Coordinates of C-alpha atoms in Angstrom, one line a residue:
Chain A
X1 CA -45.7 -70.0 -87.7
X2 CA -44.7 -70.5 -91.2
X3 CA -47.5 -71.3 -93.9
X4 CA -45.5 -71.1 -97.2
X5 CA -42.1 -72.6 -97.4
X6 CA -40.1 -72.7 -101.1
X7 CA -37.6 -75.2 -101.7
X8 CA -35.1 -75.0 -104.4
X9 CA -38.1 -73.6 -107.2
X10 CA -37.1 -73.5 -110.8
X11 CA -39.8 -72.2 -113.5
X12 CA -39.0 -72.5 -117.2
X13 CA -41.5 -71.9 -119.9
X14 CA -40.0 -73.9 -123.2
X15 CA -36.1 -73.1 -122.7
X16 CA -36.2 -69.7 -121.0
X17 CA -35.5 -70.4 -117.2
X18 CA -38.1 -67.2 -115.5
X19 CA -37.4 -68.5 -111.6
X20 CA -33.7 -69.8 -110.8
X21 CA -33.3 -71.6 -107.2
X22 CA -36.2 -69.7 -105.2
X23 CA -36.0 -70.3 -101.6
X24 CA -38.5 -68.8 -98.9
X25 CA -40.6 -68.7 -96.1
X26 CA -43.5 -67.0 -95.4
X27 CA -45.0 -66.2 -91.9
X28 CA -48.9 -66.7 -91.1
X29 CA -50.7 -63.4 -90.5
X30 CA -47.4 -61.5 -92.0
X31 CA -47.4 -58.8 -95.3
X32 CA -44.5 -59.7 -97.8
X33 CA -44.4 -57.3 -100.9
X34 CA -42.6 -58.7 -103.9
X35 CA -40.8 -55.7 -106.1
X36 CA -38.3 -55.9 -108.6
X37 CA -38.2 -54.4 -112.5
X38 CA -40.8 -56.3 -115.1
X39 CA -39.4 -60.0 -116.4
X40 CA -37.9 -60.0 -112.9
X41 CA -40.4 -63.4 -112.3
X42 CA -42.5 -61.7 -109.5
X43 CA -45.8 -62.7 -111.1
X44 CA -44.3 -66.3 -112.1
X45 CA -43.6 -67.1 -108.7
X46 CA -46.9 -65.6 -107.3
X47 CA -48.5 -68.0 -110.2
X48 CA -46.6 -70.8 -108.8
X49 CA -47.7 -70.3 -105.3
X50 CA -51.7 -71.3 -106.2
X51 CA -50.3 -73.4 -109.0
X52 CA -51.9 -71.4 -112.0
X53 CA -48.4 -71.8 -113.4
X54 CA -46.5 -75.0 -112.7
X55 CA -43.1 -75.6 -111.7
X56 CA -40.2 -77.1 -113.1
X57 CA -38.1 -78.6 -110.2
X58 CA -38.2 -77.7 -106.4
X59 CA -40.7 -78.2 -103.9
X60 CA -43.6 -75.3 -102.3
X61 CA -45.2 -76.7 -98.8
X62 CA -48.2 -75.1 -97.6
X63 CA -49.0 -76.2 -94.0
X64 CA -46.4 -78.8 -94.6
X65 CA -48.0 -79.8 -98.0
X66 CA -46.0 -80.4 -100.9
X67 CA -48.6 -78.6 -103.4
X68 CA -46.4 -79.2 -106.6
X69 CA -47.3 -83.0 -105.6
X70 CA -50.1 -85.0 -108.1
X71 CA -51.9 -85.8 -104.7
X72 CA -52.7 -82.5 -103.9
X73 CA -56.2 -81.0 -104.7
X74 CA -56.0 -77.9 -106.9
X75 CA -59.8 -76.8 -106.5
X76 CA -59.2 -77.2 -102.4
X77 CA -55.9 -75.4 -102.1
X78 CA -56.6 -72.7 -104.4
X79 CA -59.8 -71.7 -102.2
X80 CA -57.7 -71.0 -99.6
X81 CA -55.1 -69.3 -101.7
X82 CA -56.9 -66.6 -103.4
X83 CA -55.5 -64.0 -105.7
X84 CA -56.5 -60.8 -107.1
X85 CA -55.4 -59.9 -111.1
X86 CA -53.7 -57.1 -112.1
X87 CA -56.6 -57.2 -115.0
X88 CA -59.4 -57.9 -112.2
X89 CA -60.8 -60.6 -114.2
X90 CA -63.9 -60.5 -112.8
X91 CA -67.0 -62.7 -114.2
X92 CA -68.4 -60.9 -117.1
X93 CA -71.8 -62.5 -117.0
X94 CA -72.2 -62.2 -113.7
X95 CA -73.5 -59.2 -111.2
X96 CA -71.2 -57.8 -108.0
X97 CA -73.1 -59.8 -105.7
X98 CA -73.1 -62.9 -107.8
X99 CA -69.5 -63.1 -108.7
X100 CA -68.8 -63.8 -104.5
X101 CA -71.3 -66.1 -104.2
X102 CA -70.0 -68.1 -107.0
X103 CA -66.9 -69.5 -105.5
X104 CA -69.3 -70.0 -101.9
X105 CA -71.6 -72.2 -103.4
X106 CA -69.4 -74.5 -105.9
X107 CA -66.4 -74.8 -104.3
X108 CA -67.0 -74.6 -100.1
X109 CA -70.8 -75.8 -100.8
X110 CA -72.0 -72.9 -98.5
X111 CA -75.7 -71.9 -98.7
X112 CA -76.9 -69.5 -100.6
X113 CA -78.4 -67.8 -97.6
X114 CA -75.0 -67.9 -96.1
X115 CA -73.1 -66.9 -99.0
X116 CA -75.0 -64.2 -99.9
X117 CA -74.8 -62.9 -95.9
X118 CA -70.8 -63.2 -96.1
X119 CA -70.7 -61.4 -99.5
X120 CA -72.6 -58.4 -98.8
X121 CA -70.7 -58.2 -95.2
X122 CA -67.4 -58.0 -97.6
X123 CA -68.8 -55.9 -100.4
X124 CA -69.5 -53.2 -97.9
X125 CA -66.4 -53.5 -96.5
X126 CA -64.5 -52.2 -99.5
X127 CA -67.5 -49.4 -99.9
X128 CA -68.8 -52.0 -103.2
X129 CA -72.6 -53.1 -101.2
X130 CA -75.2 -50.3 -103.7
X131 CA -73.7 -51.8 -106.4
X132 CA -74.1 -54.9 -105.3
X133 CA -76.5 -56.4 -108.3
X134 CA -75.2 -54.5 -111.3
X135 CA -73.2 -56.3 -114.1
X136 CA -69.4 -56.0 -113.9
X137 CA -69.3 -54.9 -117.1
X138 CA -70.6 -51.3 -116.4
X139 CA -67.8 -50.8 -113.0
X140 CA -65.0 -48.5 -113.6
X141 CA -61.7 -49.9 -113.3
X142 CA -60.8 -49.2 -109.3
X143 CA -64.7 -50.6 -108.9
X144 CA -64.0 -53.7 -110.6
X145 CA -60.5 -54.2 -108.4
X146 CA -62.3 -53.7 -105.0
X147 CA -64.9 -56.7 -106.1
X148 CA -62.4 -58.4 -106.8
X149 CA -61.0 -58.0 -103.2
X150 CA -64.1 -58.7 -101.9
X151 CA -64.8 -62.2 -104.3
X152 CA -61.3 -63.5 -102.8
X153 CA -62.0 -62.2 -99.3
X154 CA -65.6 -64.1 -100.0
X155 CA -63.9 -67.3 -99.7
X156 CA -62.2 -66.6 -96.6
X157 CA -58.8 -67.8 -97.7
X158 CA -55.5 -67.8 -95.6
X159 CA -53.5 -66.1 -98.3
X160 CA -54.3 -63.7 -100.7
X161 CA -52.1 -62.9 -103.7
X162 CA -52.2 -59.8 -105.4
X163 CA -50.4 -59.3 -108.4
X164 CA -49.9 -55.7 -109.3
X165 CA -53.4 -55.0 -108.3
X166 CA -53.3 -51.3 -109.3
X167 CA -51.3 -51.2 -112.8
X168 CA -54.1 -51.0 -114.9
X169 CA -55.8 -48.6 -112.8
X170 CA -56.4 -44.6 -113.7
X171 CA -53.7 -42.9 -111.1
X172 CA -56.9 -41.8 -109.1
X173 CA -58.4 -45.1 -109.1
X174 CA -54.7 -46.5 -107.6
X175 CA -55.2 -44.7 -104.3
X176 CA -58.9 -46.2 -103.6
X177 CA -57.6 -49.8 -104.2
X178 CA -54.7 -49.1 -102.0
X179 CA -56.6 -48.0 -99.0
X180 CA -58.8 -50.8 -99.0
X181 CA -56.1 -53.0 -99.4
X182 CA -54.6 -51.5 -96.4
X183 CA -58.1 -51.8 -94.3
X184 CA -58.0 -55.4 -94.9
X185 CA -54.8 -55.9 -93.4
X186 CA -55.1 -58.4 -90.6
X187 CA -53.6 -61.6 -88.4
X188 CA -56.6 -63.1 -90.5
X189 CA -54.6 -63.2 -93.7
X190 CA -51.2 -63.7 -95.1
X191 CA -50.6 -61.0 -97.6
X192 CA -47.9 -61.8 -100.3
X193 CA -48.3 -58.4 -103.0
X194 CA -46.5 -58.3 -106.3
X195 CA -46.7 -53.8 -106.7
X196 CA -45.1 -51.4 -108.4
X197 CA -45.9 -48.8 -105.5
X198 CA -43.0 -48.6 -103.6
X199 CA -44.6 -46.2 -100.9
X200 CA -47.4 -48.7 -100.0
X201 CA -44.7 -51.3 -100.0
X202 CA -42.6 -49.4 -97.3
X203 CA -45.9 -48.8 -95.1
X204 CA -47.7 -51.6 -95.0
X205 CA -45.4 -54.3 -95.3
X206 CA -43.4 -56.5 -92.8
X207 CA -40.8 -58.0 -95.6
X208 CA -40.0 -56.8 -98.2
X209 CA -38.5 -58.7 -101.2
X210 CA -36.3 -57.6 -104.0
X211 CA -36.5 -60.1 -106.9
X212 CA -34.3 -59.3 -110.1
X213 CA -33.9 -62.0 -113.3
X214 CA -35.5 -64.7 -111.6
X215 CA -33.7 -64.8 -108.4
X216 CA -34.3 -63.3 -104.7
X217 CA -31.6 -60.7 -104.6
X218 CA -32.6 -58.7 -101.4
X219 CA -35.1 -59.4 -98.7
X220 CA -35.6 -57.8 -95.4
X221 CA -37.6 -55.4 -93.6
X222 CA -39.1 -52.3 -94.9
X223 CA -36.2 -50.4 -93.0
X224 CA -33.8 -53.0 -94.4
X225 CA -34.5 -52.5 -97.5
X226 CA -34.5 -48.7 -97.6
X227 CA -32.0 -47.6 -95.3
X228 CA -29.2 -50.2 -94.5
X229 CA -28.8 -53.3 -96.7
X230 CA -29.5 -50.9 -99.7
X231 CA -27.1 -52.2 -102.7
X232 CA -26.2 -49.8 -105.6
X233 CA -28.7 -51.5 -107.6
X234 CA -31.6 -51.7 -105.0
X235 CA -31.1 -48.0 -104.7
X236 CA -31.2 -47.1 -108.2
X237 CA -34.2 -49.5 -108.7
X238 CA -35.8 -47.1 -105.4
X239 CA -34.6 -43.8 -106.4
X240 CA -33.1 -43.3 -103.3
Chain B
X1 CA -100.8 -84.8 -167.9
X2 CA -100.9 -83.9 -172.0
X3 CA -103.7 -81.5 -171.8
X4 CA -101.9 -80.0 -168.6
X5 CA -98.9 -79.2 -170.6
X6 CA -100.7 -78.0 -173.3
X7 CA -103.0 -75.3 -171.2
X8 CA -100.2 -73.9 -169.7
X9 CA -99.4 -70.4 -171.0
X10 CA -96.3 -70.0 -173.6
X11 CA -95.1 -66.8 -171.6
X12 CA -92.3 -66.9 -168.6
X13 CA -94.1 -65.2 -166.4
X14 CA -97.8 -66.4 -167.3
X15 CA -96.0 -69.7 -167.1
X16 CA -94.6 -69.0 -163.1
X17 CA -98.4 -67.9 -162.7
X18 CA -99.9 -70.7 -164.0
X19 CA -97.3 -73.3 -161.9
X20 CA -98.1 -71.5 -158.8
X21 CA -102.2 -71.3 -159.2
X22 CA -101.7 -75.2 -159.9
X23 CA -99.0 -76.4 -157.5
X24 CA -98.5 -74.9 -154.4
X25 CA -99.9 -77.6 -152.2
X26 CA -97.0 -79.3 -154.2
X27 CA -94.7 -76.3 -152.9
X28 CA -95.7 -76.0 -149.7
X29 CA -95.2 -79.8 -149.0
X30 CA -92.2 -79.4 -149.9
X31 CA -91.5 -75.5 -147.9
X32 CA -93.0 -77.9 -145.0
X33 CA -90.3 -80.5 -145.3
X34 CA -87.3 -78.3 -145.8
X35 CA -88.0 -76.3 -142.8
X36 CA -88.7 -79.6 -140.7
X37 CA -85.5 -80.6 -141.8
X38 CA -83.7 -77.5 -141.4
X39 CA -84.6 -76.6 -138.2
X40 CA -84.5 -79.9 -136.5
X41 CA -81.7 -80.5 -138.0
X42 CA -80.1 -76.8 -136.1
X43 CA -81.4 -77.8 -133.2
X44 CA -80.4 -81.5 -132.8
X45 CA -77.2 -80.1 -134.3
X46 CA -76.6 -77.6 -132.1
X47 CA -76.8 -80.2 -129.1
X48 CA -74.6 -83.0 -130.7
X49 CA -72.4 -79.9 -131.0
X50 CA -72.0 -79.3 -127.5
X51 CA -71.6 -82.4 -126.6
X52 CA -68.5 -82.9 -129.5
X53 CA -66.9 -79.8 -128.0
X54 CA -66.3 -81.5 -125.2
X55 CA -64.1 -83.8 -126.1
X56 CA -62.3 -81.1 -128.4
X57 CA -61.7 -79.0 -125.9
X58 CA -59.6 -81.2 -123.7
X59 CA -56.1 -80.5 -122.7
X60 CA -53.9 -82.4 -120.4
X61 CA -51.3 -80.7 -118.5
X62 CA -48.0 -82.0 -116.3
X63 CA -50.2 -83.3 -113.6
X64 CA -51.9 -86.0 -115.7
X65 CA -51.5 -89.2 -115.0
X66 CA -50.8 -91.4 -118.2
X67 CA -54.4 -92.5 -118.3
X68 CA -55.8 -89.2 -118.4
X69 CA -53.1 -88.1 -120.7
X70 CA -54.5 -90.7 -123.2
X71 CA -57.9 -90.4 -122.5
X72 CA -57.8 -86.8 -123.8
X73 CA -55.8 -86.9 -126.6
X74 CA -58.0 -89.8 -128.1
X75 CA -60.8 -87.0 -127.4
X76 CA -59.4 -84.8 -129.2
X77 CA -58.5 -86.9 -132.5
X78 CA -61.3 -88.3 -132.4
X79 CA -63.8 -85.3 -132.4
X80 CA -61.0 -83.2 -134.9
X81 CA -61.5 -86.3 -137.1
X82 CA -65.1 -86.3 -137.0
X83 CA -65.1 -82.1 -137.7
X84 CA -62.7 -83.1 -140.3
X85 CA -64.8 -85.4 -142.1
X86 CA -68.4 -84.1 -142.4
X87 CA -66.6 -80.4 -143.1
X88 CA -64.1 -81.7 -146.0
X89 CA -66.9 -83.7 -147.8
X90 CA -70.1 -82.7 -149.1
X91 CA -73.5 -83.1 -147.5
X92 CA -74.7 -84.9 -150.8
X93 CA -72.6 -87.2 -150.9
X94 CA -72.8 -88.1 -147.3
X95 CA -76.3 -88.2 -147.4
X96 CA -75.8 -91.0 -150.4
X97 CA -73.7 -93.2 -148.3
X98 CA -75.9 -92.6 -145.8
X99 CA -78.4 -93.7 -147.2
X100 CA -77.4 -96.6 -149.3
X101 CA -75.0 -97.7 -146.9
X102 CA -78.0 -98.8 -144.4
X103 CA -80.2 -99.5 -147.6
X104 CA -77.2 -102.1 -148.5
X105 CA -77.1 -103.9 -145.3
X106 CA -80.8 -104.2 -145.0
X107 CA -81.8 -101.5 -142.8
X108 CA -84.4 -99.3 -144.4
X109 CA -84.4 -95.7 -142.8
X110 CA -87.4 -93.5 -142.9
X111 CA -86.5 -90.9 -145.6
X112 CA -87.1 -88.0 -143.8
X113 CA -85.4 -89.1 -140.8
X114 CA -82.5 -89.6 -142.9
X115 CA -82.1 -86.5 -144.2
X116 CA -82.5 -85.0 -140.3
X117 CA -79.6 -87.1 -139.5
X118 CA -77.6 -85.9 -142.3
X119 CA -78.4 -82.6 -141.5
X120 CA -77.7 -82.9 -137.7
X121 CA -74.5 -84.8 -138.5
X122 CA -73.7 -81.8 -140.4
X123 CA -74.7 -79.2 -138.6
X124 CA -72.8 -80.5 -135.0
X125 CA -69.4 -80.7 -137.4
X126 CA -69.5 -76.8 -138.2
X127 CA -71.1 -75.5 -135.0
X128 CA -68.5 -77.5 -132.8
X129 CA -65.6 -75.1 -134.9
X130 CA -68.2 -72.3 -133.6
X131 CA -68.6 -73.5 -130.3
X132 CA -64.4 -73.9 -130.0
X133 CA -63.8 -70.3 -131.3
X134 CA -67.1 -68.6 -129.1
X135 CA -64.9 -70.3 -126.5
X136 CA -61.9 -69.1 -126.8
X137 CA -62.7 -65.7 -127.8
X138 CA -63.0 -65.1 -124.2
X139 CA -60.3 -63.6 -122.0
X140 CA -57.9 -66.2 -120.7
X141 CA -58.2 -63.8 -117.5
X142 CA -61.8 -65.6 -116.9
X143 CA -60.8 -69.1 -116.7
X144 CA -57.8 -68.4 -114.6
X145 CA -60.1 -66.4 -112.1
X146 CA -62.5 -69.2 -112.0
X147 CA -59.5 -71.4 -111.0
X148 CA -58.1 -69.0 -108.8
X149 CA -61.3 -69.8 -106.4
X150 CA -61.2 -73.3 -106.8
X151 CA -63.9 -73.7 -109.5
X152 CA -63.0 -77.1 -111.5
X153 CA -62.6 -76.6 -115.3
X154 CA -66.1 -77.9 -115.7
X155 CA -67.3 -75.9 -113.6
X156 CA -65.8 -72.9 -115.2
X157 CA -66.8 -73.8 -118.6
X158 CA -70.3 -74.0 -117.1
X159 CA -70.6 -71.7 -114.9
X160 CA -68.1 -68.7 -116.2
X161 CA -66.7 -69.4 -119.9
X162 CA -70.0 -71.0 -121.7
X163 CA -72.7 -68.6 -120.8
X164 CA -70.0 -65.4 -122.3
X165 CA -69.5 -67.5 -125.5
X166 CA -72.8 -68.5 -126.5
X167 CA -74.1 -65.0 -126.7
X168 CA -71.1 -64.2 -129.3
X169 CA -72.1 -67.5 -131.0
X170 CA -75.9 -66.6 -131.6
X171 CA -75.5 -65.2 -134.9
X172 CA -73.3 -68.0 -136.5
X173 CA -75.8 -70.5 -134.9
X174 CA -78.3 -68.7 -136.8
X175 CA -76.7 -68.5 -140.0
X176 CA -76.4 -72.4 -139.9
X177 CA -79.8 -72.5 -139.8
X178 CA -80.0 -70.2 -143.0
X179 CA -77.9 -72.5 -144.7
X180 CA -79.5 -75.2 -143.8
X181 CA -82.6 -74.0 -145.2
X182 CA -80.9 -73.6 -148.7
X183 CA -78.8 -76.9 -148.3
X184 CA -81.3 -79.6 -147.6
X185 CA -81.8 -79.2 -151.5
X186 CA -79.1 -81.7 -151.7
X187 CA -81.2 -84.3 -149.8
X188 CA -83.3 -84.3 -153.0
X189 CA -80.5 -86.9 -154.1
X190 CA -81.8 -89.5 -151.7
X191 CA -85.4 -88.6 -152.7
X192 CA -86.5 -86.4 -149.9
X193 CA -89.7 -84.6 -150.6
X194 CA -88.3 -81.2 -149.9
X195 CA -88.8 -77.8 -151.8
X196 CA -86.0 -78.6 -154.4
X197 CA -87.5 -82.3 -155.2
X198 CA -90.4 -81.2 -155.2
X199 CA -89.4 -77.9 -158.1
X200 CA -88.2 -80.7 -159.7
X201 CA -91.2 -82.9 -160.1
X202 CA -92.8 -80.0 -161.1
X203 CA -90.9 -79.3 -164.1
X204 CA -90.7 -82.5 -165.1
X205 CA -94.4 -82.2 -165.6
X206 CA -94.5 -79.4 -167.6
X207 CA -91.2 -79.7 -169.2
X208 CA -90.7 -75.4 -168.2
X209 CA -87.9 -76.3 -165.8
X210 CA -86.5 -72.2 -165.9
X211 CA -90.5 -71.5 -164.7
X212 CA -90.5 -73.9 -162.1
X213 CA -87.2 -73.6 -160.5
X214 CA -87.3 -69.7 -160.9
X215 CA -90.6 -70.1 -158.2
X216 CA -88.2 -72.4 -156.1
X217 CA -85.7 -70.2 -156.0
X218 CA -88.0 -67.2 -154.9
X219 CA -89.5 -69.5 -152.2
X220 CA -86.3 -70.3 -150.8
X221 CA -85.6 -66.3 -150.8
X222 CA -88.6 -65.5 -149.0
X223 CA -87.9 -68.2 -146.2
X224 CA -84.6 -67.1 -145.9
X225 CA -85.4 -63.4 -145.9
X226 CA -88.3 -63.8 -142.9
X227 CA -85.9 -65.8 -141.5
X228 CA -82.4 -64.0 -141.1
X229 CA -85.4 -61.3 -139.6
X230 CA -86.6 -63.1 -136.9
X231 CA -82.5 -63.4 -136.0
X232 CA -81.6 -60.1 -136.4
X233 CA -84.7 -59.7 -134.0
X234 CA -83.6 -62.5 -131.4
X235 CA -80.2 -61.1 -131.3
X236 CA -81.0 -57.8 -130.7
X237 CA -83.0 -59.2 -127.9
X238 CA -80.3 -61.0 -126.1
X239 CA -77.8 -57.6 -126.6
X240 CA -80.6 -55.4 -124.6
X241 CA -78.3 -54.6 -121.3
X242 CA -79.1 -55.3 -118.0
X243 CA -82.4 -53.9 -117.6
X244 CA -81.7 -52.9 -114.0
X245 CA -78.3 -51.7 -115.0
X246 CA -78.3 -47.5 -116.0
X247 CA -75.5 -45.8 -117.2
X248 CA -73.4 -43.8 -114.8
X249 CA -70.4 -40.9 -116.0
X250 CA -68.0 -44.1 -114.1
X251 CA -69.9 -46.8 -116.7
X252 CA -67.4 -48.0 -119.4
X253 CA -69.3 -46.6 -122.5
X254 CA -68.1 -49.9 -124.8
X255 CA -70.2 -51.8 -122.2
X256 CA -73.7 -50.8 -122.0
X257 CA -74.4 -50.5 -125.9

């Protein structure tokens, strides 16, 4: 079953056209990685797909939905369509625990009982529950990422969009984040990952999709991608 | 009044001496109505300011409708316009049309409320500029985060942006209230009994304005001095870290200080 479909997208900011004639579908429960030099528009289009960034022309349907639409609610859509930073962006004046509950409370109108219940059951799922009520502030930075995880997975959204959740991460810190990315990995979740780590693209994913100056150049299967519809410039971008 | 004049010693400083010994229920009348003044003034301030910042915060983007389009850039004007003003003219002269603009059509404000208004008026024009720069000092990151769950922009501003800002704004709120201290002298022009006014009247009865003025001055110093302490102390307050928080080898060191 398809839960994202892109028609036609175009994203210009002032004269510079960063997405030219995007077209895709996403599959419910499926992992698409997104890879491609920097500039090639990954982010943009991940920015586009929770509509932090809007677009210029084209449609994006989600469950059918046209959410470039004026009718469609932001605050609603983007609860199911959470995303994780590159910079973790997590809420400086708030503790671990706090910064999942936030979300809970104003925006599904959970209790406080409840969200504090589904928090700590995701917190310790990515190994983050005994530091549960320390300020954010005083995390490292593969700490801060895996709250993060667990403040989207809080909200129990169908998608999750990471964008390039481990490039501001020490290279020791990258690993941690990776693994409990790949533990979260379920039919639960669609998984659409901007990375630069082409090694966790080629395990985990189930499409893979080359993006260069704004357009989709390749897109296949991990084994696609690598080994048979390699052009010369998807293997130089590899280094295979 | 002549024999007054005449007692008074010929000296500077047996003549500051002599002013005090006499006066001070004079000077602390008027210490009393300064800091009244000046710290209601902050206060009410401070809350007019929030609520100007606001409207000078708005920004419409592409999924406005035309109402709401409008409806935010009048905001905007309109609370730029009134920063504008009250920051590009003095408080003395404000105070004057204040004033004498009601006096003229027949409405007779208490003085002293008068010069809180002025004050307040004042006071929300420079701390809404410190209220929109607390603001966006912080990371873009947060707000997009707060979206990024679903959080409204109120809500963000609420719940994420505001409480991060204010605690970088403490000290500039604070210094507003020093010099508010030192510039409700200018309310003196509308005849409110504050410290300055009230230096003045002095002098004026012993014709040894440098004497009198001189004791002003080193009354405004020692309010100032006690406080820009009792700040220094309420800031350093609000900076203690999380007391349930200790520093681990993993804790960013730029973060617990």
């Amino acid at each position: 079953m398809e839960i994202i479909r892109v028609n036609n997208l175009h994203k210009s900011f002032d004269d510079v056209e960063v997405l030219t004639d995007i077209n895709l579908t996403i599959e419910s429960g499926s992992v698409t990685t997104i890879i491609g030099p920097s500039g090639s528009g990954k982010s943009t289009l991940l920015r586009c797909l929770n509509q932090l960034d809007n677009v210029t022309s084209g449609t994006i349907l989600y469950n059918d939905e046209d959410i470039t639409s004026n009718q469609t609610n932001l605050n609603e859509l983007r609860s199911k369509i959470g995303m994780v930073f590159q910079s973790f962006n997590l809420f400086n004046n708030l503790t671990v625990l706090d910064n999942c509950i936030i979300g809970q409370e104003k925006v599904l109108h959970r209790s406080k009982h409840k969200s504090i219940d589904n928090a700590l059951n995701f917190l310790k799922q990515v190994g983050m529950y005994d530091f549960r009520d320390r300020k954010v502030t005083t995390l490292s930075g593969g700490q801060k990422q895996r709250v993060a995880i667990a403040r989207t997975l809080s909200m129990n959204p169908d998608i999750i969009l990471f964008d390039e959740p481990t490039s501001s991460l020490d290279p020791e810190m990258v690993n941690d984040v990776l693994e409990v990315m790949k533990n979260i990995i379920s039919k639960d979740y669609t998984f659409i990952v901007v990375t630069h780590e082409m090694e966790f693209a080629r395990d985990v994913s189930d499409r893979v999709i080359f993006m260069e100056t704004g357009r989709i150049v390749n897109d296949g299967t991990p084994n696609e991608i690598w080994n048979i519809n390699s052009s010369e410039r998807l293997k130089r971008f590899l280094n295979i | 009044m002549f024999i007054l004049s005449g007692s008074i010693p010929k000296d500077f400083f047996g003549g500051i001496w002599f002013i005090i010994q006499n006066n001070y229920p004079l000077y602390l009348e008027g210490v009393k109505y300064t800091l009244m003044i000046s710290i209601a003034g902050t206060t009410l301030g401070l809350f007019l300011a929030l609520l100007i910042t606001i409207f000078r915060i708005q920004e419409s983007d592409s999924r406005d409708n035309f109402g709401t389009r409008a409806y935010k850039r009048i905001s905007v004007i309109m609370s730029a316009s009134y920063v504008e003003f009250f920051r590009g003219t003095p408080m003395m002269v404000q105070a004057a049309i204040f004033f004498y603009g009601f006096a003229m059509i027949g409405i007779r404000i208490p003085i002293l409320i008068a010069g809180i208004i002025i004050v307040t008026l004042n006071t929300a024009a420079y701390l809404t500029e410190v209220l929109r720069a607390g603001i966006n000092s912080i990371d873009k990151g947060q707000m997009e985060a707060a979206r990024s769950i679903g959080l409204t922009r109120g809500q963000s501003f609420r719940y994420i942006i505001f409480p991060q800002a204010i605690k970088n704004m403490v000290p500039a709120i604070g210094n507003e209230l020093v010099v508010n201290i030192k510039d409700t002298a200018v309310l003196s022009v509308i005849g409110v009994s504050e410290l300055f006014y009230m230096g003045k009247s002095i002098a004026g009865t012993y014709y040894r304005y440098t004497e009198a003025f001189v004791t002003v001055a080193i009354i405004y110093l020692i309010l100032v001095l006690i406080t820009t302490r009792i700040l220094t102390l309420i800031v350093k307050w609000i900076n203690i870290p999380n007391k349930t928080t200790f520093p681990t080898s993993q804790s960013n060191p730029l973060a617990v200080n």
